[in-house]
Coordinates of C-alpha atoms in Angstrom, one line a residue:
Chain A
M1 CA 108.9 93.9 113.7
S2 CA 105.2 93.6 115.2
E3 CA 105.1 90.1 116.0
K4 CA 102.3 88.5 118.3
V5 CA 100.4 85.6 119.1
V6 CA 97.0 85.6 117.8
R7 CA 94.3 85.7 120.1
I8 CA 91.6 82.9 119.3
V9 CA 88.0 83.9 119.9
D10 CA 86.4 80.9 118.3
E11 CA 87.2 77.5 117.1
G12 CA 85.7 74.4 115.5
L13 CA 85.4 71.4 117.4
L14 CA 86.7 68.8 114.9
P15 CA 90.2 67.8 114.1
L16 CA 91.7 69.0 110.6
I17 CA 91.5 65.9 108.1
K18 CA 94.2 67.5 106.1
P19 CA 96.6 70.1 107.7
P20 CA 97.9 73.0 105.3
D21 CA 101.0 72.1 103.5
P22 CA 102.0 74.5 101.2
E23 CA 105.5 72.8 100.4
D24 CA 103.9 69.7 99.7
L25 CA 101.9 71.1 96.6
R26 CA 105.0 73.1 95.7
A27 CA 107.2 69.8 95.5
A28 CA 104.6 68.0 93.6
N29 CA 104.3 70.9 91.0
R30 CA 108.0 71.1 90.6
Q31 CA 107.8 67.3 89.7
R32 CA 105.3 67.8 87.3
D33 CA 106.5 67.5 83.5
K34 CA 105.7 71.1 82.2
G35 CA 106.3 70.1 78.6
L36 CA 103.6 70.0 76.0
V37 CA 102.7 66.1 76.4
D38 CA 100.1 64.3 75.0
K39 CA 98.0 63.4 78.2
R40 CA 95.0 61.5 76.4
M41 CA 93.8 58.3 78.1
S42 CA 91.1 56.4 79.4
E43 CA 89.4 56.6 82.7
D44 CA 90.8 53.4 83.7
E45 CA 94.1 54.1 82.8
A46 CA 94.1 57.6 84.6
I47 CA 92.8 56.0 87.6
A48 CA 95.3 53.4 87.6
R49 CA 98.4 55.8 87.3
F50 CA 97.3 58.4 89.6
V51 CA 95.0 57.1 92.5
A52 CA 95.8 55.1 95.2
D53 CA 94.0 53.6 98.3
G54 CA 93.7 56.1 101.2
M55 CA 94.3 59.3 99.0
Y56 CA 92.6 62.6 99.7
I57 CA 90.1 63.4 96.7
G58 CA 87.7 66.0 95.2
F59 CA 85.3 66.3 92.5
E60 CA 84.1 69.6 91.1
L61 CA 80.8 70.5 90.1
Y62 CA 77.9 72.8 90.5
G63 CA 74.6 70.8 91.5
S64 CA 74.6 68.3 88.7
V65 CA 76.2 70.8 86.5
R66 CA 79.7 69.4 84.9
C67 CA 80.2 66.5 87.2
P68 CA 83.1 64.2 86.0
M69 CA 80.6 61.0 86.2
S70 CA 82.3 58.8 84.0
L71 CA 85.4 59.2 86.3
V72 CA 83.4 58.5 89.2
R73 CA 82.2 55.2 87.8
A74 CA 85.6 54.1 86.6
L75 CA 86.8 54.8 90.4
I76 CA 84.0 52.8 91.8
R77 CA 85.0 49.9 89.3
S78 CA 88.5 50.1 90.0
G79 CA 88.1 48.7 93.7
K80 CA 90.4 51.2 95.1
T81 CA 88.9 52.9 98.4
H82 CA 89.5 54.2 101.9
F83 CA 89.2 57.8 100.6
D84 CA 88.8 61.1 102.1
L85 CA 86.5 63.5 100.2
A86 CA 86.1 67.1 99.8
G87 CA 83.6 69.2 98.3
Q88 CA 80.0 69.9 97.5
G89 CA 78.2 66.5 96.5
V90 CA 75.0 65.7 94.6
H91 CA 75.0 62.2 92.5
E92 CA 78.8 61.9 92.3
A93 CA 78.7 61.7 96.6
D94 CA 75.9 59.5 96.4
L95 CA 77.5 56.8 94.3
L96 CA 80.6 57.0 96.1
L97 CA 78.8 56.8 99.5
A98 CA 76.8 53.8 98.2
A99 CA 80.0 52.2 97.1
G100 CA 81.5 52.4 100.6
I101 CA 84.8 53.9 99.5
I102 CA 84.7 57.0 101.6
E103 CA 86.1 57.6 105.0
R104 CA 86.2 61.0 106.1
I105 CA 84.5 64.2 104.4
D106 CA 85.4 67.6 104.4
C107 CA 81.4 68.8 103.4
T108 CA 79.9 71.8 102.2
Y109 CA 76.7 70.1 101.1
I110 CA 75.7 66.6 100.1
G111 CA 71.9 66.6 98.9
Q112 CA 69.4 66.0 95.9
E113 CA 68.5 69.4 96.0
V114 CA 64.8 69.7 95.1
Y115 CA 64.6 66.2 95.9
G116 CA 65.7 66.5 99.6
V117 CA 68.5 64.9 101.6
S118 CA 70.8 62.3 100.6
A119 CA 69.6 58.7 101.6
P120 CA 73.0 57.3 101.0
L121 CA 74.9 60.0 103.1
R122 CA 72.6 59.6 105.8
R123 CA 73.0 55.6 105.8
A124 CA 76.9 56.1 105.3
V125 CA 77.0 58.7 108.4
E126 CA 74.6 57.1 110.9
S127 CA 75.9 53.6 110.4
G128 CA 79.6 54.9 111.0
Q129 CA 80.8 53.8 107.8
V130 CA 81.8 57.4 107.3
K131 CA 84.3 58.2 110.2
Q132 CA 84.4 61.9 110.2
V133 CA 82.3 64.6 108.5
V134 CA 83.6 68.2 109.0
E135 CA 81.4 71.1 108.0
W136 CA 82.2 74.1 106.0
S137 CA 80.2 76.8 103.9
N138 CA 80.1 76.2 100.1
G139 CA 82.6 79.5 99.8
A140 CA 85.0 78.2 102.4
I141 CA 85.9 75.0 100.8
T142 CA 86.7 77.2 97.4
W143 CA 88.6 79.6 99.7
R144 CA 90.5 76.7 101.1
F145 CA 91.3 75.7 97.7
K146 CA 92.4 79.0 96.7
A147 CA 94.4 79.3 99.7
A148 CA 96.2 76.2 98.6
A149 CA 96.6 77.3 95.0
M150 CA 98.3 80.6 96.2
G151 CA 100.7 78.8 98.3
L152 CA 99.1 80.3 101.5
P153 CA 98.4 78.6 105.0
F154 CA 95.1 79.9 105.4
I155 CA 92.6 82.5 104.0
P156 CA 90.4 85.0 106.0
T157 CA 86.7 85.1 105.6
Y158 CA 83.8 86.2 107.5
S159 CA 81.7 83.3 106.3
M160 CA 80.8 80.8 109.0
L161 CA 81.3 83.4 111.9
G162 CA 78.3 83.1 114.3
S163 CA 76.9 80.0 113.0
D164 CA 77.1 76.4 114.0
T165 CA 78.8 75.7 110.6
L166 CA 81.9 77.2 112.6
K167 CA 81.3 75.0 115.7
Y168 CA 81.4 71.5 113.5
S169 CA 84.4 72.6 111.4
S170 CA 88.0 72.5 111.8
A171 CA 88.1 76.6 111.3
V172 CA 89.7 78.9 113.8
A173 CA 88.2 82.4 114.4
I174 CA 90.8 85.2 115.9
E175 CA 90.8 88.7 116.8
D176 CA 91.8 90.5 113.5
P177 CA 95.0 92.4 114.2
F178 CA 94.1 95.3 112.0
T179 CA 90.4 96.0 113.0
K180 CA 90.2 94.0 116.3
R181 CA 86.9 92.3 114.8
P182 CA 86.4 88.7 114.7
I183 CA 87.7 86.8 111.6
C184 CA 87.5 83.3 110.6
L185 CA 90.8 81.7 109.2
L186 CA 90.4 78.8 106.8
P187 CA 92.9 76.3 106.4
A188 CA 94.6 75.7 102.9
L189 CA 93.6 72.3 101.7
T190 CA 95.5 70.4 99.0
L191 CA 94.1 67.3 97.2
D192 CA 96.2 64.2 96.3
V193 CA 94.2 64.0 93.2
G194 CA 91.6 66.3 91.8
F195 CA 88.7 65.5 89.2
I196 CA 87.1 68.0 86.7
H197 CA 84.9 67.7 83.9
V198 CA 85.1 70.5 81.2
N199 CA 83.3 71.7 78.0
R200 CA 86.4 71.2 75.8
A201 CA 90.4 70.7 76.4
D202 CA 93.3 70.0 74.0
K203 CA 95.4 67.2 74.3
F204 CA 97.7 68.7 76.4
G205 CA 95.0 69.8 79.2
N206 CA 94.4 73.2 78.3
C207 CA 90.6 73.0 79.6
Q208 CA 87.9 75.8 78.7
V209 CA 84.6 75.8 80.4
D210 CA 81.2 77.6 79.2
G211 CA 78.8 78.7 81.7
I212 CA 79.0 78.3 85.3
S213 CA 82.9 77.6 86.4
G214 CA 82.3 76.6 89.8
F215 CA 85.4 76.1 91.8
A216 CA 87.2 74.6 89.1
L217 CA 89.9 77.3 89.0
E218 CA 90.6 76.9 92.6
M219 CA 90.5 73.0 92.6
A220 CA 92.8 72.5 89.7
R221 CA 95.5 74.4 91.2
A222 CA 95.2 72.9 94.5
S223 CA 95.6 69.3 93.2
K224 CA 98.8 67.5 93.4
K225 CA 97.3 65.2 90.3
L226 CA 94.5 66.4 88.1
I227 CA 92.4 64.2 86.1
V228 CA 90.4 66.0 83.5
S229 CA 87.6 64.7 81.5
T230 CA 86.4 66.6 78.7
E231 CA 83.0 66.8 76.4
E232 CA 85.4 67.1 73.5
I233 CA 89.0 67.1 72.3
V234 CA 90.0 69.9 70.1
D235 CA 92.8 71.3 68.5
S236 CA 95.1 74.1 70.6
E237 CA 93.9 76.6 68.0
V238 CA 90.3 76.5 69.2
I239 CA 91.4 76.9 72.8
R240 CA 93.7 79.8 71.8
A241 CA 90.8 81.6 69.8
K242 CA 89.0 82.3 72.9
P243 CA 91.9 82.5 75.9
H244 CA 89.6 84.1 78.4
L245 CA 87.5 80.6 78.8
T246 CA 90.6 78.7 79.6
V247 CA 90.3 78.1 83.5
I248 CA 92.8 75.5 83.5
P249 CA 96.2 75.5 82.0
W250 CA 98.1 72.5 80.6
Y251 CA 100.6 72.6 83.4
N252 CA 98.3 71.6 86.1
V253 CA 96.9 68.7 84.2
D254 CA 98.1 65.0 84.3
A255 CA 95.3 63.1 82.6
V256 CA 92.9 64.2 79.6
V257 CA 90.1 61.7 79.1
H258 CA 87.6 62.1 76.5
A259 CA 84.3 61.7 77.9
P260 CA 81.2 62.9 75.8
F261 CA 78.0 63.0 78.1
G262 CA 80.6 62.7 80.9
S263 CA 78.4 64.7 83.1
W264 CA 75.4 62.3 82.7
P265 CA 72.6 62.5 84.1
G266 CA 73.6 65.9 85.0
E267 CA 74.0 68.7 82.5
M268 CA 76.4 70.5 80.5
S269 CA 76.1 74.2 79.6
G270 CA 75.4 74.8 75.8
M271 CA 75.4 70.9 75.2
Y272 CA 72.8 68.6 77.0
E273 CA 70.2 69.1 79.7
R274 CA 69.9 67.2 82.8
D275 CA 68.2 63.5 82.5
E276 CA 65.4 64.0 84.9
E277 CA 64.0 61.1 84.3
H278 CA 67.0 59.0 85.3
Y279 CA 67.5 61.2 88.4
R280 CA 64.2 60.3 89.6
M281 CA 64.8 56.7 89.1
F282 CA 68.0 57.0 91.2
I283 CA 66.4 58.7 93.9
D284 CA 63.6 56.3 94.5
A285 CA 66.3 53.6 94.1
S286 CA 68.8 55.2 96.8
Q287 CA 66.0 55.4 99.4
K288 CA 66.7 51.8 100.5
A289 CA 70.3 49.9 100.6
E290 CA 69.2 46.8 98.6
S291 CA 67.8 49.0 95.5
T292 CA 70.7 51.1 95.8
D293 CA 72.9 48.5 95.5
A294 CA 71.0 46.9 92.4
Y295 CA 71.1 50.5 90.9
M296 CA 74.9 50.3 91.2
K297 CA 75.3 46.8 89.9
E298 CA 73.1 48.0 86.8
W299 CA 74.4 51.3 86.1
V300 CA 77.9 51.0 87.6
R301 CA 79.4 47.7 88.1
D302 CA 78.3 45.6 85.6
L303 CA 79.4 48.0 82.8
P304 CA 82.9 47.9 81.7
D305 CA 83.6 51.3 80.6
H306 CA 81.9 54.8 79.7
Q307 CA 80.8 53.6 76.1
A308 CA 79.0 50.8 77.3
L309 CA 77.0 53.0 79.5
L310 CA 76.4 55.4 76.7
E311 CA 75.3 52.4 74.6
K312 CA 73.1 51.1 77.6
I313 CA 71.3 54.7 77.9
G314 CA 70.9 54.5 74.0
R315 CA 71.1 57.0 71.1
E316 CA 67.3 58.0 71.2
R317 CA 67.5 58.8 75.1
L318 CA 70.6 61.0 74.4
D319 CA 69.3 62.8 71.7
A320 CA 66.3 63.8 73.9
I321 CA 68.5 65.9 76.1
V322 CA 70.9 67.2 73.4
I323 CA 70.3 71.0 73.1
G324 CA 69.3 71.8 69.5
K325 CA 68.1 68.4 69.0
G326 CA 65.4 66.9 71.6
A327 CA 65.9 69.6 74.4
Chain B
M1 CA 70.1 104.0 83.7
S2 CA 72.5 105.6 81.6
K3 CA 75.7 106.7 83.4
V4 CA 77.2 107.9 80.2
M5 CA 78.7 111.3 80.5
S6 CA 81.9 113.3 79.5
M7 CA 85.4 113.0 81.0
K8 CA 85.1 116.2 82.2
Q9 CA 81.9 115.6 84.0
A10 CA 82.8 112.3 85.7
I11 CA 86.3 113.7 87.0
A12 CA 84.6 116.9 88.3
K13 CA 81.8 114.8 89.8
H14 CA 83.4 111.8 91.3
V15 CA 87.1 112.7 92.1
N16 CA 87.3 114.7 95.5
D17 CA 90.6 116.3 96.8
G18 CA 92.1 113.9 99.2
D19 CA 90.5 111.0 97.6
F20 CA 92.4 107.4 97.6
L21 CA 92.3 106.3 93.8
F22 CA 93.2 102.9 92.1
I23 CA 93.8 103.8 88.3
G24 CA 94.1 100.6 86.2
G25 CA 96.5 99.6 83.4
Y26 CA 100.2 99.3 83.0
I27 CA 101.0 100.6 79.3
C28 CA 98.0 98.5 78.5
R29 CA 94.7 100.1 78.8
T30 CA 95.9 103.2 81.0
P31 CA 93.0 105.6 81.4
F32 CA 95.4 108.4 80.3
A33 CA 92.8 110.6 79.2
A34 CA 91.4 110.6 82.9
I35 CA 94.7 111.2 84.2
H36 CA 95.2 114.4 82.0
E37 CA 91.5 115.7 83.2
I38 CA 92.4 115.2 86.8
I39 CA 95.6 117.2 86.2
R40 CA 93.7 119.8 84.3
Q41 CA 91.0 120.1 87.1
Q42 CA 94.0 120.6 89.6
K43 CA 93.0 117.8 91.9
K44 CA 95.0 118.0 95.3
D45 CA 96.1 115.4 97.9
L46 CA 95.4 112.2 96.3
T47 CA 96.4 109.0 97.4
V48 CA 97.0 106.8 94.5
T49 CA 97.8 103.2 94.0
R50 CA 98.4 100.4 91.4
S51 CA 101.1 97.7 90.9
N52 CA 103.5 98.6 88.2
A53 CA 103.1 102.4 87.9
A54 CA 104.5 103.7 84.9
D55 CA 104.4 107.2 83.1
D56 CA 100.7 108.0 84.0
F57 CA 101.7 108.1 88.0
D58 CA 105.0 109.9 87.1
M59 CA 103.1 112.5 85.3
M60 CA 100.6 113.0 88.1
I61 CA 103.2 113.4 90.7
G62 CA 105.1 115.8 88.4
A63 CA 101.7 117.8 88.2
G64 CA 101.5 118.0 92.0
V65 CA 98.1 116.2 92.5
V66 CA 99.7 113.3 94.6
K67 CA 100.1 113.4 98.2
R68 CA 100.5 109.8 99.0
F69 CA 101.7 106.6 96.8
I70 CA 100.8 103.1 97.8
A71 CA 103.3 101.7 95.3
T72 CA 105.2 98.6 94.1
F73 CA 107.7 100.5 91.6
L74 CA 107.5 103.2 89.2
S75 CA 109.6 103.2 86.0
L76 CA 109.2 104.0 82.3
G77 CA 110.0 100.6 81.2
F78 CA 112.6 100.7 78.9
Y79 CA 113.2 104.3 79.1
G80 CA 114.5 104.1 82.7
L81 CA 113.3 105.6 85.8
G82 CA 110.2 107.7 86.5
R83 CA 111.9 111.4 86.1
C84 CA 109.1 113.2 88.2
Y85 CA 108.9 110.5 90.8
R86 CA 112.5 110.9 91.4
R87 CA 112.5 114.8 91.5
S88 CA 109.8 114.6 94.0
L89 CA 111.5 112.2 96.3
E90 CA 115.1 113.6 96.0
Q91 CA 114.5 117.5 95.7
G92 CA 110.7 117.7 96.7
I93 CA 109.8 119.1 93.2
P94 CA 106.9 120.0 93.1
H95 CA 106.9 118.4 96.5
K96 CA 107.8 115.4 98.4
I97 CA 105.1 112.7 98.2
E98 CA 104.9 110.0 100.7
V99 CA 105.5 106.5 99.4
E100 CA 104.4 103.0 101.2
E101 CA 106.2 100.2 99.5
Y102 CA 104.8 96.6 98.6
T103 CA 105.5 94.1 96.3
N104 CA 103.9 93.5 92.7
L105 CA 102.4 90.4 94.2
S106 CA 101.5 91.7 97.6
L107 CA 99.5 95.0 96.5
P108 CA 97.2 93.0 94.1
M109 CA 96.5 90.7 96.8
M110 CA 95.4 93.5 99.0
L111 CA 93.3 94.7 96.2
M112 CA 91.8 91.2 95.9
A113 CA 91.3 90.9 99.5
G114 CA 89.5 94.4 99.3
S115 CA 87.3 93.1 96.5
M116 CA 86.4 89.9 98.3
G117 CA 85.5 91.7 101.4
M118 CA 88.4 90.2 103.3
P119 CA 90.2 92.4 106.0
F120 CA 93.6 91.1 105.2
I121 CA 95.5 88.7 103.2
P122 CA 98.6 86.2 104.2
V123 CA 101.4 86.9 101.9
K124 CA 104.9 85.1 101.5
D125 CA 106.6 87.5 99.3
M126 CA 107.6 90.3 101.6
A127 CA 109.2 88.3 104.6
G128 CA 113.1 88.5 104.7
S129 CA 113.3 92.0 103.0
D130 CA 113.5 95.3 103.8
L131 CA 109.9 96.1 103.0
L132 CA 109.1 94.9 106.6
N133 CA 111.6 97.2 108.2
V134 CA 110.4 100.5 106.1
K135 CA 107.2 101.7 107.2
S136 CA 105.6 105.2 105.9
F137 CA 102.1 106.6 106.8
M138 CA 100.5 103.1 107.3
G139 CA 102.5 102.8 110.2
D140 CA 101.9 99.7 112.2
N141 CA 98.9 98.9 109.8
K142 CA 101.6 98.2 107.2
Y143 CA 101.2 94.7 107.9
K144 CA 101.3 92.4 110.7
I145 CA 102.9 89.2 111.8
I146 CA 101.2 86.3 113.6
D147 CA 101.6 82.8 114.4
S148 CA 99.6 80.7 112.1
P149 CA 97.0 79.0 114.3
F150 CA 97.1 75.9 112.2
D151 CA 100.9 75.2 112.1
G152 CA 102.5 77.8 114.2
A153 CA 104.5 79.3 111.3
K154 CA 105.0 83.2 111.2
T155 CA 102.9 84.5 108.9
V156 CA 102.7 88.0 107.2
L157 CA 99.5 89.8 106.8
V158 CA 99.0 92.6 104.6
P159 CA 95.6 94.7 105.2
A160 CA 93.0 94.9 102.4
L161 CA 92.6 98.0 100.1
N162 CA 89.5 99.6 99.7
P163 CA 89.9 102.8 97.5
D164 CA 87.5 105.5 97.4
L165 CA 87.4 105.4 93.5
A166 CA 88.8 103.3 90.7
I167 CA 89.2 104.4 87.4
V168 CA 89.8 101.9 84.8
H169 CA 89.9 101.7 80.9
V170 CA 88.4 98.9 78.8
Q171 CA 87.4 97.8 75.3
Q172 CA 84.0 98.1 75.7
A173 CA 81.0 98.9 78.3
D174 CA 77.1 99.4 78.3
E175 CA 75.4 102.5 79.2
D176 CA 75.1 101.1 82.8
G177 CA 78.6 100.2 83.4
N178 CA 79.2 96.6 82.6
A179 CA 82.7 96.7 81.3
Q180 CA 84.6 93.9 79.5
M181 CA 88.1 93.8 78.8
W182 CA 90.6 91.6 77.0
G183 CA 94.4 91.3 76.8
I184 CA 96.9 91.8 79.7
G185 CA 94.5 92.0 83.0
G186 CA 97.3 93.0 85.7
D187 CA 95.1 94.4 88.9
C188 CA 92.4 95.8 87.3
Q189 CA 89.4 93.8 87.8
V190 CA 90.8 93.2 91.6
G191 CA 91.4 97.0 92.0
A192 CA 88.2 97.9 90.4
N193 CA 86.0 95.9 92.4
A194 CA 87.9 96.8 95.7
A195 CA 87.0 100.2 95.1
K196 CA 83.4 101.9 96.4
K197 CA 82.7 103.4 93.2
V198 CA 84.1 102.9 89.6
I199 CA 84.5 105.4 86.7
V200 CA 84.8 103.0 83.5
T201 CA 86.6 104.8 80.4
C202 CA 85.9 102.6 77.3
E203 CA 86.9 102.5 73.5
R204 CA 83.4 102.2 72.5
I205 CA 79.8 102.0 74.2
V206 CA 77.9 98.8 73.3
D207 CA 74.4 97.2 73.7
R208 CA 73.8 95.3 76.9
E209 CA 73.0 92.2 74.5
V210 CA 76.8 92.4 73.3
I211 CA 77.8 92.3 77.0
G212 CA 75.2 89.2 78.0
K213 CA 76.7 86.9 75.0
D214 CA 80.3 86.9 76.2
P215 CA 80.0 87.4 80.1
S216 CA 83.4 85.8 81.0
R217 CA 84.9 89.0 79.9
T218 CA 83.0 91.4 82.1
I219 CA 85.4 92.5 84.7
V220 CA 83.3 95.2 86.5
P221 CA 79.3 94.9 87.3
D222 CA 77.1 97.9 86.5
F223 CA 76.2 98.4 90.3
K224 CA 79.6 99.5 91.1
V225 CA 79.8 101.9 88.4
V226 CA 79.0 105.6 88.9
A227 CA 80.5 106.9 85.4
V228 CA 80.5 105.6 82.1
V229 CA 83.0 107.6 79.4
E230 CA 83.1 106.7 75.9
E231 CA 86.7 108.0 75.0
P232 CA 88.2 106.3 72.1
F233 CA 92.3 106.1 72.1
C234 CA 92.0 107.1 75.8
A235 CA 95.0 104.9 76.7
H236 CA 97.3 106.7 74.5
P237 CA 100.6 106.3 74.5
G238 CA 99.8 103.0 76.1
Y239 CA 98.0 100.3 73.9
T240 CA 94.3 98.6 74.0
P241 CA 94.4 95.4 72.3
G242 CA 92.2 95.2 69.2
F243 CA 92.4 99.4 69.1
Y244 CA 96.0 100.7 69.0
D245 CA 99.4 99.7 69.8
F246 CA 102.1 101.3 72.0
D247 CA 103.4 104.4 71.0
F248 CA 107.2 104.0 71.3
N249 CA 108.2 107.5 69.8
F250 CA 105.6 109.3 72.3
G251 CA 107.2 107.3 75.1
N252 CA 110.6 108.5 74.0
L253 CA 109.2 112.3 73.9
Y254 CA 107.8 111.8 77.5
K255 CA 111.4 110.6 78.9
N256 CA 113.1 113.4 76.9
A257 CA 110.5 116.1 78.2
S258 CA 110.2 114.9 82.0
S259 CA 114.1 114.6 82.2
T260 CA 113.9 118.7 83.2
V261 CA 111.3 120.6 85.3
E262 CA 110.9 123.0 82.6
G263 CA 110.6 120.2 79.8
F264 CA 108.2 118.6 81.7
Q265 CA 106.1 121.8 82.4
A266 CA 106.5 122.4 78.5
F267 CA 104.9 118.8 77.9
L268 CA 102.0 119.5 80.4
D269 CA 101.4 122.9 78.7
E270 CA 101.4 121.3 75.3
W271 CA 99.5 118.0 75.8
V272 CA 97.2 118.5 78.9
Y273 CA 96.7 122.3 79.8
G274 CA 96.9 123.0 75.9
V275 CA 93.9 121.0 74.9
T276 CA 90.5 120.7 76.4
G277 CA 89.8 116.8 76.1
R278 CA 90.9 113.7 74.3
A279 CA 89.5 114.9 71.1
K280 CA 91.5 118.1 70.9
Y281 CA 94.6 116.0 72.2
I282 CA 94.1 113.4 69.1
E283 CA 93.6 116.7 66.8
H284 CA 96.9 117.9 68.1
Y285 CA 98.7 114.8 67.8
I286 CA 97.8 114.4 64.2
Q287 CA 98.9 118.1 63.4
K288 CA 102.0 117.5 65.1
M289 CA 103.2 113.8 64.2
G290 CA 101.0 113.5 60.8
Y291 CA 98.0 111.4 59.9
G292 CA 100.3 108.3 59.3
A293 CA 101.7 108.3 62.6
Y294 CA 98.2 108.1 64.0
R295 CA 97.1 105.8 61.2
N296 CA 99.9 103.3 62.0
L297 CA 99.0 102.8 65.8
Q298 CA 95.6 101.7 64.7
A299 CA 95.0 98.0 65.0
K300 CA 94.0 96.1 61.9
F301 CA 90.7 94.3 62.6
D302 CA 90.8 90.6 63.3
Y303 CA 88.0 88.9 61.6
G304 CA 89.0 85.5 62.7
Y305 CA 87.9 86.0 66.2
P306 CA 84.9 87.3 67.9
V307 CA 87.1 90.0 69.5
S308 CA 90.2 91.4 68.3
Y309 CA 93.5 90.9 70.1
A310 CA 95.8 92.5 67.3
Y311 CA 98.0 95.6 67.7

């Protein structure tokens, strides 16, 4: 047997927020009900049942595409707090940071894309409200989920090598025992609860995504509990007619939440465009803590649920972004 | 740029003696016509790989084109073990091939690592088995064991595979080689993308428009592809969802034929050397088995879906 101790050639400076624990995920999967059970429930019920203070959570999205915003708002309203957070972040991370419920972040990117750096992130980190930010590349966080999904302790990649992203991460670069070249190892990452928004799902949780699939496939399989929100709930027949679009199978899903316009003000491929006007309004508001608080009160805390939000936005405005109507 | 050519041209141009080949399929969508052409052209010293090898690999081993086999297992399904494979290993007929054994999980993961540009991948499934004790031509590079730097646990690493060439059969592709597949996938997608270049064989060539309307089905992008061969019925006696079903009678015929050296040679003479290509093979099949047998394998078109999964 060719056993040997690895030669570490470089190492991130920051402690690992969540060490790999494939057995933990296996145990959670064993306990899941694999039957075809109707898992439909509201945002509030899903969060009440599956989310607790201090959990490690993650939201899947691609820029502002397919972000589970109705779940983000419900989570903030729930009053639960002290979370660790993984992933890319745009609007959803801003709201969570503005709400002050995030303690540590495994961060690939949080920003406002064309509108620049996220002001709520800057305030939360500079004030010390967020206690630790660990850097990863966008690919790295997906591969960390992929490693967990495959039951592996880590996955190798050339990403991050030779950059300061490695320095401010918790990754380890070793000498590849096959080629003797440096290779970066990414530890598997398991979430206590994952949140994913999809185009359509059946009541059992078979989920389909149109357009970019981001890291939905990997994160779904790396989550001990998975809350899915969906634009439409359809018959299983509809799912079966296009099996190649099913990125998440029912046995990975714990809750199915019906949330039309669930990605608003972000967009959904083939369904509706991004509400640019609202984005700009938020960006302006988010520059100062006081105006951010006012936004949070008006658009999150003072609304009882997603339906109330849709009524506040109004039919006319929603129609204007629907593809085939106004857009 | 159109990469469309005949099977004869594609194999002559892109398969070199001594190459390392990934050949996709598993009863489902096996590029049999390409395998027959490789045998007809008497290629030599090939290293071949795929998880779940079947009658296709058995035939190549029997025909003497294989030198090395990166293997998981090889069987004829419910017709039992591969007769040619067994004769090669037990009696050196036509010669003894070298075999490096992995599992049905580890090998696709090695191809996945190759397709993702990773040099190796950790696996869980070989530890504690004799697969760690028996090494063949890959020697010490068959696997490595390290202490995980995150938790100190002993971890088995297997190397990425990057074949010289992949040959995959799909339902449809455009002239540039954007290839679309449905039904059972096996390690076809990772194997094709791990290879340095790809020959795509397909049931039908379609417009780029058709590919672009259903992008989730595309398993190989055109820049990987060096040849596109339109070859209907290419996977026979295997099946292709939406086109034709598995030919049980022919599976039985191959089992019986390959049970003896003479029978196997007669099979090659009749079905491989005796025809110039797949069109003649179909003609011979219809002459011998009857048009009804050929017609019965064809799938009914299923109007309910954008693509047909019927057999």
